[in-house]
Amino acid sequence: MFAFINDLERPIGTYLYGRRMYQTMVYWETVHTLSGQPSYVREFTGIWQEADKVVFSKTLRSVSSARTRIERDFDAGMVGQLKSATGHDMTVGGADLAGQAIKAGLVDELQLFLMPVMVGGGKHALPNDVRLNLELLDTHRFAGGAVFLRYLPKPA
């Protein structure tokens, strides 16, 4: 599954994160210092470190990774300009931030992983107040029961 994820991540040049997702992902800034990492972990580390990162947060005061900047508010115009100007793929991580990008019409494709884990709560993966028709483009099943779903969003 990790090799599959690396294939998805390889074309990404910019990650857009909410604060909590950034604080989870910043682990990849230093994982290379741990010995004995498998090749797929080393590969993802390089992919992540080489990409630009924009963290949308009102509370985060500083970042602890290279190629990272903080934006205080999600500005759909700024993200749209960034999307137009970049020559690589961008991804959005974090349910709230992804919801804002979906509402703004900035998302060209939805990629979801469904994991066979029972939880008692959490955030919705998709915003409640947006209506989209989704065209299923691809699925992939993994041995552990996880499923990857790739959709093309179309306005309702």
Coordinates of N, CA, C and O in Angstrom, one line a residue, residues 16-22 24-25 56 74 91-104 107 110-112 121-130:
L16 N -1.1 21.4 0.5 CA -1.8 22.4 1.2 C -2.4 21.7 2.4 O -3.1 20.7 2.3
Y17 N -2.1 22.2 3.6 CA -2.4 21.5 4.9 C -3.2 22.5 5.8 O -2.9 23.7 5.9
G18 N -4.1 21.9 6.6 CA -4.5 22.5 7.8 C -3.5 22.3 8.9 O -2.6 21.5 8.7
R19 N -3.7 23.0 10.0 CA -2.7 22.9 11.1 C -2.5 21.5 11.6 O -1.4 21.0 11.7
R20 N -3.6 20.8 11.9 CA -3.4 19.5 12.5 C -2.8 18.5 11.5 O -2.0 17.6 11.9
M21 N -3.2 18.6 10.2 CA -2.6 17.6 9.2 C -1.1 18.0 9.1 O -0.3 17.0 9.0
Y22 N -0.8 19.2 9.1 CA 0.7 19.6 9.0 C 1.4 19.0 10.2 O 2.5 18.4 10.1
T24 N 0.8 16.5 11.9 CA 1.0 15.0 11.7 C 2.1 14.7 10.7 O 2.9 13.9 10.9
M25 N 2.0 15.4 9.6 CA 2.9 15.1 8.4 C 4.3 15.6 8.6 O 5.3 15.1 8.0
F56 N -2.4 26.3 6.4 CA -3.4 27.3 6.7 C -3.8 27.2 8.1 O -4.3 26.2 8.6
F74 N -7.7 30.7 4.5 CA -7.8 30.1 3.2 C -8.3 31.2 2.2 O -9.4 31.8 2.4
T91 N -2.0 18.9 -3.7 CA -2.9 18.1 -2.9 C -3.3 18.9 -1.7 O -2.6 19.8 -1.2
V92 N -4.5 18.6 -1.2 CA -5.0 19.2 0.0 C -5.2 18.2 1.1 O -5.8 17.2 0.9
G93 N -4.6 18.4 2.2 CA -4.7 17.5 3.4 C -5.4 18.1 4.5 O -5.0 19.2 5.0
G94 N -6.4 17.5 5.1 CA -7.2 18.0 6.2 C -8.6 18.2 5.8 O -8.9 18.8 4.7
A95 N -9.5 17.7 6.5 CA -10.9 17.7 6.2 C -11.5 19.1 6.0 O -12.2 19.4 5.0
D96 N -11.2 20.0 6.9 CA -11.8 21.3 6.9 C -11.2 22.1 5.6 O -12.0 22.7 4.9
L97 N -9.9 22.0 5.5 CA -9.3 22.7 4.3 C -9.8 22.1 3.0 O -10.1 22.8 2.1
A98 N -9.8 20.8 2.9 CA -10.3 20.2 1.7 C -11.8 20.6 1.4 O -12.1 20.9 0.3
G99 N -12.6 20.7 2.4 CA -14.0 21.2 2.3 C -14.0 22.6 1.7 O -14.8 22.8 0.8
Q100 N -13.1 23.4 2.2 CA -13.1 24.8 1.6 C -12.7 24.8 0.2 O -13.2 25.5 -0.6
A101 N -11.7 24.0 -0.2 CA -11.2 23.9 -1.6 C -12.3 23.3 -2.5 O -12.5 23.8 -3.6
I102 N -13.0 22.3 -2.0 CA -14.1 21.7 -2.8 C -15.2 22.8 -3.0 O -15.7 22.9 -4.1
K103 N -15.6 23.5 -1.9 CA -16.6 24.5 -2.0 C -16.2 25.6 -3.0 O -17.1 26.2 -3.7
A104 N -14.9 25.9 -3.1 CA -14.4 27.0 -4.0 C -14.3 26.5 -5.4 O -13.9 27.2 -6.3
V107 N -11.0 21.8 -6.7 CA -10.6 20.4 -6.6 C -10.9 19.7 -8.0 O -12.1 19.7 -8.4
L110 N -10.9 13.8 -6.5 CA -11.0 13.4 -5.1 C -10.3 12.0 -5.1 O -10.7 11.1 -5.8
Q111 N -9.4 11.8 -4.1 CA -8.7 10.5 -3.9 C -9.0 10.2 -2.4 O -8.5 10.9 -1.5
L112 N -9.7 9.1 -2.2 CA -10.0 8.8 -0.8 C -9.5 7.3 -0.5 O -9.6 6.4 -1.4
G121 N -16.0 8.7 16.1 CA -16.3 10.1 15.7 C -15.3 10.6 14.8 O -14.6 9.8 14.1
G122 N -15.2 11.9 14.7 CA -14.2 12.5 13.8 C -14.9 13.4 12.8 O -16.1 13.5 12.8
K123 N -14.1 13.9 11.9 CA -14.6 14.8 10.9 C -15.1 14.1 9.7 O -14.6 13.0 9.4
H124 N -16.1 14.7 9.0 CA -16.5 14.1 7.8 C -15.4 14.3 6.7 O -14.8 15.3 6.7
A125 N -15.3 13.3 5.8 CA -14.3 13.4 4.8 C -14.7 14.5 3.7 O -13.8 15.1 3.1
L126 N -16.0 14.7 3.5 CA -16.5 15.6 2.6 C -17.4 16.6 3.2 O -18.1 16.3 4.2
P127 N -17.5 17.8 2.7 CA -18.3 18.8 3.3 C -19.8 18.5 3.2 O -20.2 17.9 2.2
N128 N -20.6 18.8 4.2 CA -22.0 18.6 4.2 C -22.8 19.5 3.2 O -23.8 19.1 2.7
D129 N -22.4 20.7 3.0 CA -23.2 21.7 2.3 C -22.8 21.9 0.9 O -22.9 23.0 0.3
V130 N -22.2 20.9 0.2 CA -21.8 20.9 -1.2 C -22.4 19.7 -1.9 O -22.4 18.6 -1.4

